[in-house]
CSV table of C-alpha atoms in Angstrom, one decimal:
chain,number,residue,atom,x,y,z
Z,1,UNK,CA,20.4,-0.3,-10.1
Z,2,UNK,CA,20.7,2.0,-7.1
Z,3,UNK,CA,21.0,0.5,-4.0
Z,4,UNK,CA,21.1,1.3,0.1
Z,5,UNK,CA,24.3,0.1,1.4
Z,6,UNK,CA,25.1,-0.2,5.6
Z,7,UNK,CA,29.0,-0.5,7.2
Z,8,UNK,CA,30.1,-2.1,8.7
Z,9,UNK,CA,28.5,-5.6,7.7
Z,10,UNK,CA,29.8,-6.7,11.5
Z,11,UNK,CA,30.4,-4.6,14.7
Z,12,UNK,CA,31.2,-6.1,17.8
Z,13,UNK,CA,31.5,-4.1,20.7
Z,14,UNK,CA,31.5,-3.9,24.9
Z,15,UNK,CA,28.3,-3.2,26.9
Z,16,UNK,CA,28.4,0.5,27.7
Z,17,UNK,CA,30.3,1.2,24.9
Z,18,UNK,CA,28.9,3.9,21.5
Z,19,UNK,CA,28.2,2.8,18.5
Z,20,UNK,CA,27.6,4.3,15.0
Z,21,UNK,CA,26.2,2.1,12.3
Z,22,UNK,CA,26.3,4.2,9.0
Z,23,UNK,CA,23.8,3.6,5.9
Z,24,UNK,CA,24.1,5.3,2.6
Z,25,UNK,CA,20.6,5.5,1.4
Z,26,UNK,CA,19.4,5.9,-2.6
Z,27,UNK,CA,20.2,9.4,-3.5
Z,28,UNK,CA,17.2,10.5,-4.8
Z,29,UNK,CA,14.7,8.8,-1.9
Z,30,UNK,CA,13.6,11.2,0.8
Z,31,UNK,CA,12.2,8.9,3.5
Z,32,UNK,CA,15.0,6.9,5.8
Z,33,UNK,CA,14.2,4.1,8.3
Z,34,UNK,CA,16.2,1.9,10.5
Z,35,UNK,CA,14.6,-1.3,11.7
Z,36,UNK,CA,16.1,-4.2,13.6
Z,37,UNK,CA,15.8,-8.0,14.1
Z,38,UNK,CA,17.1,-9.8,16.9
Z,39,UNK,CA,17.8,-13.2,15.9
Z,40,UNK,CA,14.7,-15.5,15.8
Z,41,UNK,CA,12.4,-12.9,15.6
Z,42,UNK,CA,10.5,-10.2,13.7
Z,43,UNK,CA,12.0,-7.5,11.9
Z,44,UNK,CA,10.9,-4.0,14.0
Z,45,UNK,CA,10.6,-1.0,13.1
Z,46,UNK,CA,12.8,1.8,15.3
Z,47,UNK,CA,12.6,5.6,13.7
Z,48,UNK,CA,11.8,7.4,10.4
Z,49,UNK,CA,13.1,10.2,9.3
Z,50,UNK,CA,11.8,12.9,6.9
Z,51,UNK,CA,13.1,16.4,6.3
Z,52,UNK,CA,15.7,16.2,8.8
Z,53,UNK,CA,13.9,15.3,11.2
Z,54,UNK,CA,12.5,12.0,13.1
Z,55,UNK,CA,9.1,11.5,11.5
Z,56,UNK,CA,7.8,9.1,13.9
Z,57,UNK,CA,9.6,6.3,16.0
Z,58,UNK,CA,9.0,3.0,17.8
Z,59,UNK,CA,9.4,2.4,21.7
Z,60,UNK,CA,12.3,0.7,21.6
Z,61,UNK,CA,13.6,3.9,20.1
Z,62,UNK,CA,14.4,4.9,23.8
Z,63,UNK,CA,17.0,7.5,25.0
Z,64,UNK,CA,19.8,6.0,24.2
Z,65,UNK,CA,19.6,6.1,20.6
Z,66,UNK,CA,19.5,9.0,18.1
Z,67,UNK,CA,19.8,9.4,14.6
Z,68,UNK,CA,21.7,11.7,11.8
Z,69,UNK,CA,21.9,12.3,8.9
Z,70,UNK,CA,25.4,14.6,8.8
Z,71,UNK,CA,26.1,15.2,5.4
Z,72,UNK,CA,23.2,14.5,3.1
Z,73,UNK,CA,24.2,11.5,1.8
Z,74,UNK,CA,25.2,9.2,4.8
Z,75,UNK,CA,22.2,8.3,7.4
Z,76,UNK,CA,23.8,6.6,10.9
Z,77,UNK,CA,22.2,5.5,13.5
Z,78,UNK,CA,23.7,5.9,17.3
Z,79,UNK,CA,23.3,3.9,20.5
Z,80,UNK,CA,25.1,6.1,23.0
Z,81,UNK,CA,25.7,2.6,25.7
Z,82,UNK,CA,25.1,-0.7,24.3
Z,83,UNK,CA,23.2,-2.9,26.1
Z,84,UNK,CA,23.3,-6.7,25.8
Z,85,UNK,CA,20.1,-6.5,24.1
Z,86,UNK,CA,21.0,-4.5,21.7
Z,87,UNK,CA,22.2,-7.1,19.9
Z,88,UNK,CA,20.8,-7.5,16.4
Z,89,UNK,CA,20.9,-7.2,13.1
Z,90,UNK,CA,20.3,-3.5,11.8
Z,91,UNK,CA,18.7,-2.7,8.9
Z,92,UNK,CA,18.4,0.7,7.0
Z,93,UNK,CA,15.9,2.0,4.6
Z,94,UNK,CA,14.9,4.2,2.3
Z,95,UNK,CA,12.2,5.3,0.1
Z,96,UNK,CA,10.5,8.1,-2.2
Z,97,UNK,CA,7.7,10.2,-1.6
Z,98,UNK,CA,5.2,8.5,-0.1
Z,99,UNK,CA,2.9,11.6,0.5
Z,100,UNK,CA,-0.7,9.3,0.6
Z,101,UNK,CA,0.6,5.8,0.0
Z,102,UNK,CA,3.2,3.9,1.3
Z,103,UNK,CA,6.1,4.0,-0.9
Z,104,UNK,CA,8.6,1.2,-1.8
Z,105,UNK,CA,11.2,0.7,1.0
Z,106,UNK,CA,14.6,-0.4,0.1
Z,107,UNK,CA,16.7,-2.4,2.5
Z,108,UNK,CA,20.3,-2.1,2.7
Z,109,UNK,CA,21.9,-5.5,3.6
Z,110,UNK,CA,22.1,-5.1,7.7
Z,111,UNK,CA,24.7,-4.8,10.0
Z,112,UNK,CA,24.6,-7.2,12.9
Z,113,UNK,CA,25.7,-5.8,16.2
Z,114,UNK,CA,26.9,-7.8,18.8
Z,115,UNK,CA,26.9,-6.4,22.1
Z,116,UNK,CA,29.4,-8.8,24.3
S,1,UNK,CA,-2.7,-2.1,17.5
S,2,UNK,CA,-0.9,-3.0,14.3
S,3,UNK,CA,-0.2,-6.6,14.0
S,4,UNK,CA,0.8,-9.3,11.4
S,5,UNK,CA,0.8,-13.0,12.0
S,6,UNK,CA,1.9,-15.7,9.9
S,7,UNK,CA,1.3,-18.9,11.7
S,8,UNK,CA,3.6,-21.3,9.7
S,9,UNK,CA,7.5,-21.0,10.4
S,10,UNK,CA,8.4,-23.2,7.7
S,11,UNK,CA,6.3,-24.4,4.6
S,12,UNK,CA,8.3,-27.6,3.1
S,13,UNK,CA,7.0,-28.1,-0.6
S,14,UNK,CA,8.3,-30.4,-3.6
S,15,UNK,CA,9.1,-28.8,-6.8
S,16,UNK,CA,5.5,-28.0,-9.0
S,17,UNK,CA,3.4,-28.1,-6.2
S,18,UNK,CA,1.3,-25.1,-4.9
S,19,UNK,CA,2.4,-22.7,-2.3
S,20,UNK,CA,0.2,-20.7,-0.2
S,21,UNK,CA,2.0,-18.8,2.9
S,22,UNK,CA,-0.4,-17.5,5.4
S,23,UNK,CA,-1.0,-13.7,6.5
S,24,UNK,CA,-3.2,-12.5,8.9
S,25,UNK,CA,-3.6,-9.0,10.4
S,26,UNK,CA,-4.9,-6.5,12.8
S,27,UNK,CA,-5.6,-3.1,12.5
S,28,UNK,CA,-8.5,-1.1,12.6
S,29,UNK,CA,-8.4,1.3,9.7
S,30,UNK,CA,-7.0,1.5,5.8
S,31,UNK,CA,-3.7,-0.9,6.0
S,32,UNK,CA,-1.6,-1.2,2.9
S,33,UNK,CA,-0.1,-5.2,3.0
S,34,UNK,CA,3.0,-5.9,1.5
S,35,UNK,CA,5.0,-9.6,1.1
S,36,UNK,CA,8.9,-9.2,1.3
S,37,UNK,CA,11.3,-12.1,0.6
S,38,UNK,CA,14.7,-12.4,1.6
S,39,UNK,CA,17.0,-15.4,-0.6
S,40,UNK,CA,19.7,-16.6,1.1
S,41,UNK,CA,22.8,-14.3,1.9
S,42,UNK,CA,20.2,-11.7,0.1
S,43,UNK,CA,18.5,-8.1,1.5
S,44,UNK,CA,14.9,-7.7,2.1
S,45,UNK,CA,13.3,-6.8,-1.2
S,46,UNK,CA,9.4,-6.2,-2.2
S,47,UNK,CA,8.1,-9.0,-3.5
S,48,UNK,CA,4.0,-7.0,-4.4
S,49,UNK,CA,2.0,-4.9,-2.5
S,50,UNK,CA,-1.6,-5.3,-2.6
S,51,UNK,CA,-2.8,-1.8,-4.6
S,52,UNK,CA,-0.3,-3.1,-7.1
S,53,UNK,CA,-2.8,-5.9,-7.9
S,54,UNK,CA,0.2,-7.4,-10.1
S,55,UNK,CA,1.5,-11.0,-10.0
S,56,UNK,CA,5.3,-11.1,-9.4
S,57,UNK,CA,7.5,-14.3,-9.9
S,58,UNK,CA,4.1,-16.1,-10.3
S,59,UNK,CA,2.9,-15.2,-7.1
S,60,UNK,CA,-0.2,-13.7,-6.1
S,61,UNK,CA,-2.0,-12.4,-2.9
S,62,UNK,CA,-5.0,-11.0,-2.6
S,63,UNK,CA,-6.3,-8.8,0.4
S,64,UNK,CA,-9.5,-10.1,2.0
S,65,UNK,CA,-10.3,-7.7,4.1
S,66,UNK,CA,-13.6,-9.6,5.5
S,67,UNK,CA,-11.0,-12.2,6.9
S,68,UNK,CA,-8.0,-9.7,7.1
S,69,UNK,CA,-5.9,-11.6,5.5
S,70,UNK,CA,-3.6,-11.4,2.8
S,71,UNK,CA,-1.9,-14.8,1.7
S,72,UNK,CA,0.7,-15.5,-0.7
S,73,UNK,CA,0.0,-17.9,-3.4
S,74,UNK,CA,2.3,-20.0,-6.5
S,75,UNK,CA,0.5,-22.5,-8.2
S,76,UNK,CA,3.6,-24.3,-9.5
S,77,UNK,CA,6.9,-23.8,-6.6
S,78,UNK,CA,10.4,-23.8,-7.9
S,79,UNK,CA,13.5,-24.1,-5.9
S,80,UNK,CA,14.6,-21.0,-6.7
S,81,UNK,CA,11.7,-20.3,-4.7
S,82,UNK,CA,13.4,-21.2,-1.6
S,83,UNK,CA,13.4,-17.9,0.9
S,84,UNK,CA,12.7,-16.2,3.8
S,85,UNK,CA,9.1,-14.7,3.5
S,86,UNK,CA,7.9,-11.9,5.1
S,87,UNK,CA,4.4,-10.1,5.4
S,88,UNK,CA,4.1,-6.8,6.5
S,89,UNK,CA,1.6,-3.5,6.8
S,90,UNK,CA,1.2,-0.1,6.9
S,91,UNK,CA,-1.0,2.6,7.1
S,92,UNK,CA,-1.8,4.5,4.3
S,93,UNK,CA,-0.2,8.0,4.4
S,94,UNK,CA,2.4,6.7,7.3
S,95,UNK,CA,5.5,5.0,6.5
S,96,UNK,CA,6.5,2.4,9.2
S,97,UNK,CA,6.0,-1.1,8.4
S,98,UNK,CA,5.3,-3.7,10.8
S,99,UNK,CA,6.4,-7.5,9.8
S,100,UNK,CA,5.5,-10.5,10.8
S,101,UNK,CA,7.4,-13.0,12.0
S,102,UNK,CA,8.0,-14.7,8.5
S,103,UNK,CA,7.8,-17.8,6.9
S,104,UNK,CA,11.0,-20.1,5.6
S,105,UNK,CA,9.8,-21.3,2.3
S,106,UNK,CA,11.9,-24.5,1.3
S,107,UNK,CA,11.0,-26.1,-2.1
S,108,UNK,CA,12.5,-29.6,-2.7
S,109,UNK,CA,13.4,-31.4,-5.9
Protein backbone atom coordinates (compact mmCIF):
# COMPACT_ATOMS: atom_id res chain seq x y z
CA UNK A 1 0.00 0.00 0.00
CA UNK A 2 1.16 3.47 -0.94
CA UNK A 3 2.30 5.54 1.55
CA UNK A 4 3.53 9.39 2.41
CA UNK A 5 7.00 9.25 3.67
CA UNK A 6 9.01 12.56 5.41
CA UNK A 7 13.13 12.85 5.83
CA UNK A 8 14.68 13.27 7.79
CA UNK A 9 12.84 11.32 10.79
CA UNK A 10 15.24 13.86 13.09
CA UNK A 11 16.70 17.38 12.31
CA UNK A 12 18.35 19.27 14.89
CA UNK A 13 19.38 22.55 14.08
CA UNK A 14 20.54 26.29 15.60
CA UNK A 15 18.07 29.16 16.16
CA UNK A 16 18.41 31.33 13.05
CA UNK A 17 19.42 28.73 11.14
CA UNK A 18 17.10 27.18 7.42
CA UNK A 19 15.61 24.26 7.34
CA UNK A 20 14.01 21.97 4.73
CA UNK A 21 11.94 19.04 5.81
CA UNK A 22 11.02 17.10 2.60
CA UNK A 23 7.76 14.71 2.22
CA UNK A 24 7.17 12.42 -0.65
CA UNK A 25 3.40 12.33 -0.83
CA UNK A 26 1.17 9.36 -2.66
CA UNK A 27 1.64 9.78 -6.25
CA UNK A 28 -1.59 9.85 -7.39
CA UNK A 29 -3.17 12.37 -4.45
CA UNK A 30 -3.47 15.91 -5.47
CA UNK A 31 -4.02 17.72 -2.15
CA UNK A 32 -0.71 18.16 0.28
CA UNK A 33 -0.73 19.42 3.90
CA UNK A 34 1.77 20.00 6.59
CA UNK A 35 0.61 20.12 10.06
CA UNK A 36 2.58 20.20 13.29
CA UNK A 37 2.54 19.20 16.99
CA UNK A 38 4.58 20.61 19.58
CA UNK A 39 5.03 18.11 22.25
CA UNK A 40 2.02 17.90 24.70
CA UNK A 41 -0.25 19.32 22.49
CA UNK A 42 -2.66 19.26 19.47
CA UNK A 43 -1.77 18.40 16.18
CA UNK A 44 -2.29 21.99 13.97
CA UNK A 45 -2.80 22.48 10.82
CA UNK A 46 -0.05 25.04 8.92
CA UNK A 47 -0.76 25.25 4.80
CA UNK A 48 -2.52 23.26 2.03
CA UNK A 49 -1.58 23.17 -1.12
CA UNK A 50 -3.47 22.47 -4.36
CA UNK A 51 -2.46 22.98 -7.98
CA UNK A 52 0.79 24.44 -7.12
CA UNK A 53 -0.29 26.71 -5.12
CA UNK A 54 -1.07 27.32 -1.25
CA UNK A 55 -4.78 26.61 -0.99
CA UNK A 56 -5.36 28.06 2.28
CA UNK A 57 -3.03 28.32 5.47
CA UNK A 58 -3.00 28.64 9.27
CA UNK A 59 -1.55 31.70 11.26
CA UNK A 60 1.20 30.19 12.39
CA UNK A 61 2.02 29.85 8.74
CA UNK A 62 3.85 33.27 9.21
CA UNK A 63 6.62 34.75 6.93
CA UNK A 64 9.08 32.73 7.73
CA UNK A 65 7.85 29.70 6.28
CA UNK A 66 7.07 28.75 2.64
CA UNK A 67 6.33 25.70 0.81
CA UNK A 68 7.33 23.69 -2.54
CA UNK A 69 6.75 21.42 -4.29
CA UNK A 70 10.04 21.37 -6.85
CA UNK A 71 9.76 18.41 -8.87
CA UNK A 72 6.33 16.84 -8.71
CA UNK A 73 6.94 14.23 -6.64
CA UNK A 74 8.78 15.68 -3.49
CA UNK A 75 6.66 18.35 -1.30
CA UNK A 76 9.21 20.36 1.46
CA UNK A 77 8.43 22.57 3.73
CA UNK A 78 10.89 25.69 4.60
CA UNK A 79 11.42 27.79 7.71
CA UNK A 80 13.81 30.37 6.45
CA UNK A 81 15.17 31.15 10.71
CA UNK A 82 14.25 28.75 13.17
CA UNK A 83 12.92 29.94 16.12
CA UNK A 84 13.03 28.07 19.51
CA UNK A 85 9.47 27.48 18.99
CA UNK A 86 9.61 25.97 16.15
CA UNK A 87 10.28 23.01 17.71
CA UNK A 88 7.96 20.09 16.84
CA UNK A 89 7.10 17.29 15.29
CA UNK A 90 6.10 17.87 11.49
CA UNK A 91 3.80 16.08 9.78
CA UNK A 92 2.92 15.84 6.00
CA UNK A 93 -0.19 14.94 4.20
CA UNK A 94 -1.76 14.03 1.36
CA UNK A 95 -5.04 13.25 -0.14
CA UNK A 96 -7.30 12.83 -3.37
CA UNK A 97 -9.83 14.95 -4.72
CA UNK A 98 -11.76 16.16 -2.31
CA UNK A 99 -13.86 18.58 -4.65
CA UNK A 100 -17.25 18.67 -2.08
CA UNK A 101 -16.16 16.37 0.81
CA UNK A 102 -13.28 15.99 2.71
CA UNK A 103 -11.10 13.43 1.40
CA UNK A 104 -8.95 10.80 3.29
CA UNK A 105 -5.63 12.39 4.50
CA UNK A 106 -2.60 10.35 4.72
CA UNK A 107 0.04 11.07 7.29
CA UNK A 108 3.61 10.47 6.66
CA UNK A 109 5.34 9.49 9.85
CA UNK A 110 6.73 13.13 11.11
CA UNK A 111 9.90 14.60 11.36
CA UNK A 112 10.64 16.23 14.79
CA UNK A 113 12.61 19.40 14.59
CA UNK A 114 14.47 20.55 17.37
CA UNK A 115 15.43 24.02 17.32
CA UNK A 116 18.42 24.35 20.08
CA UNK B 1 -14.33 29.31 15.25
CA UNK B 2 -13.48 25.71 14.56
CA UNK B 3 -12.88 23.76 17.64
CA UNK B 4 -12.67 20.09 18.95
CA UNK B 5 -12.42 19.17 22.55
CA UNK B 6 -11.95 15.89 24.06
CA UNK B 7 -12.02 16.37 27.78
CA UNK B 8 -10.31 13.05 28.89
CA UNK B 9 -6.41 12.76 28.40
CA UNK B 10 -6.26 9.24 29.25
CA UNK B 11 -9.13 6.60 29.44
CA UNK B 12 -7.62 3.44 31.55
CA UNK B 13 -9.90 0.32 30.65
CA UNK B 14 -9.57 -3.60 31.46
CA UNK B 15 -9.69 -5.95 28.66
CA UNK B 16 -13.73 -6.65 27.50
CA UNK B 17 -14.99 -3.71 28.96
CA UNK B 18 -16.62 -0.74 26.96
CA UNK B 19 -14.86 2.15 25.67
CA UNK B 20 -16.41 5.41 24.86
CA UNK B 21 -13.82 8.49 24.14
CA UNK B 22 -15.43 11.79 24.30
CA UNK B 23 -15.66 14.49 21.29
CA UNK B 24 -17.12 17.66 21.37
CA UNK B 25 -17.10 20.42 18.86
CA UNK B 26 -17.77 23.91 17.68
CA UNK B 27 -18.49 25.20 14.52
CA UNK B 28 -21.26 26.85 13.05
CA UNK B 29 -22.02 25.34 9.72
CA UNK B 30 -21.80 21.67 7.86
CA UNK B 31 -18.58 19.93 9.75
CA UNK B 32 -17.40 16.55 8.52
CA UNK B 33 -15.87 14.64 12.00
CA UNK B 34 -13.33 12.25 11.69
CA UNK B 35 -11.47 9.87 14.69
CA UNK B 36 -7.69 9.26 13.97
CA UNK B 37 -5.56 6.83 16.01
CA UNK B 38 -2.00 6.73 16.29
CA UNK B 39 -0.44 3.01 17.84
CA UNK B 40 2.61 3.23 19.32
CA UNK B 41 5.78 4.12 17.09
CA UNK B 42 2.76 4.32 14.37
CA UNK B 43 1.54 7.48 11.85
CA UNK B 44 -1.72 8.98 12.16
CA UNK B 45 -4.25 6.92 10.27
CA UNK B 46 -8.26 7.29 9.74
CA UNK B 47 -9.84 5.32 12.00
CA UNK B 48 -14.02 6.41 10.37
CA UNK B 49 -15.43 9.38 9.41
CA UNK B 50 -18.94 10.07 10.13
CA UNK B 51 -20.70 10.10 6.27
CA UNK B 52 -19.00 6.70 6.24
CA UNK B 53 -21.58 5.51 8.80
CA UNK B 54 -19.28 2.18 8.92
CA UNK B 55 -17.96 0.45 12.08
CA UNK B 56 -14.15 0.01 11.92
CA UNK B 57 -12.21 -2.30 14.37
CA UNK B 58 -15.58 -2.55 16.29
CA UNK B 59 -15.80 0.96 16.88
CA UNK B 60 -18.54 3.26 16.27
CA UNK B 61 -19.36 7.07 16.57
CA UNK B 62 -22.11 8.64 15.74
CA UNK B 63 -22.50 12.50 15.11
CA UNK B 64 -25.19 14.18 17.27
CA UNK B 65 -25.40 17.21 16.02
CA UNK B 66 -28.10 18.50 18.65
CA UNK B 67 -25.23 18.02 21.35
CA UNK B 68 -22.27 18.42 18.76
CA UNK B 69 -20.71 15.67 19.57
CA UNK B 70 -19.28 12.86 18.08
CA UNK B 71 -17.93 10.07 20.53
CA UNK B 72 -16.14 6.99 19.87
CA UNK B 73 -17.47 3.81 21.16
CA UNK B 74 -16.19 -0.33 21.60
CA UNK B 75 -18.34 -2.41 23.36
CA UNK B 76 -15.74 -5.03 24.17
CA UNK B 77 -11.81 -3.16 24.44
CA UNK B 78 -8.72 -5.19 23.50
CA UNK B 79 -5.24 -4.35 24.12
CA UNK B 80 -4.46 -4.04 20.93
CA UNK B 81 -6.60 -1.27 21.34
CA UNK B 82 -4.16 0.65 23.25
CA UNK B 83 -3.42 4.15 21.13
CA UNK B 84 -3.30 7.59 20.85
CA UNK B 85 -6.83 8.89 19.79
CA UNK B 86 -7.59 11.77 18.01
CA UNK B 87 -10.91 13.63 16.89
CA UNK B 88 -10.85 15.99 14.38
CA UNK B 89 -13.20 18.21 11.81
CA UNK B 90 -13.58 19.82 8.79
CA UNK B 91 -15.61 21.63 6.67
CA UNK B 92 -17.20 20.23 3.92
CA UNK B 93 -15.69 21.36 0.57
CA UNK B 94 -12.37 22.67 2.62
CA UNK B 95 -9.60 20.51 3.47
CA UNK B 96 -7.84 21.52 6.76
CA UNK B 97 -8.56 19.51 9.66
CA UNK B 98 -8.50 20.75 13.04
CA UNK B 99 -7.68 18.06 16.01
CA UNK B 100 -8.34 17.89 19.25
CA UNK B 101 -6.07 17.46 21.80
CA UNK B 102 -6.48 13.52 21.83
CA UNK B 103 -7.16 10.89 24.16
CA UNK B 104 -4.37 8.03 25.33
CA UNK B 105 -6.49 4.95 25.29
CA UNK B 106 -4.74 2.20 27.53
CA UNK B 107 -6.54 -1.22 27.77
CA UNK B 108 -5.26 -3.49 30.56
CA UNK B 109 -5.31 -7.29 30.82
Amino acid sequence: EPEVTQTPSHQVTQMGQEVILRCVPISNHLYFYWYRQILGQKVEFLVSFYNNEISEKSEIFDDQFSVERPDGSNFTLKIRSTKLEDSAMYFCASSGKGITSTDTQYFGPGTRLTVL
Amino acid sequence: AQRVTQPEKLLSVFKGAPVELKCNYSYSGSPELFWYVQYSRQRLQLLLRHISRESIKGFTADLNKGETSFHLKKPFAQEEDSAMYYCALSSRGFQKLVFGTGTRLLVSP
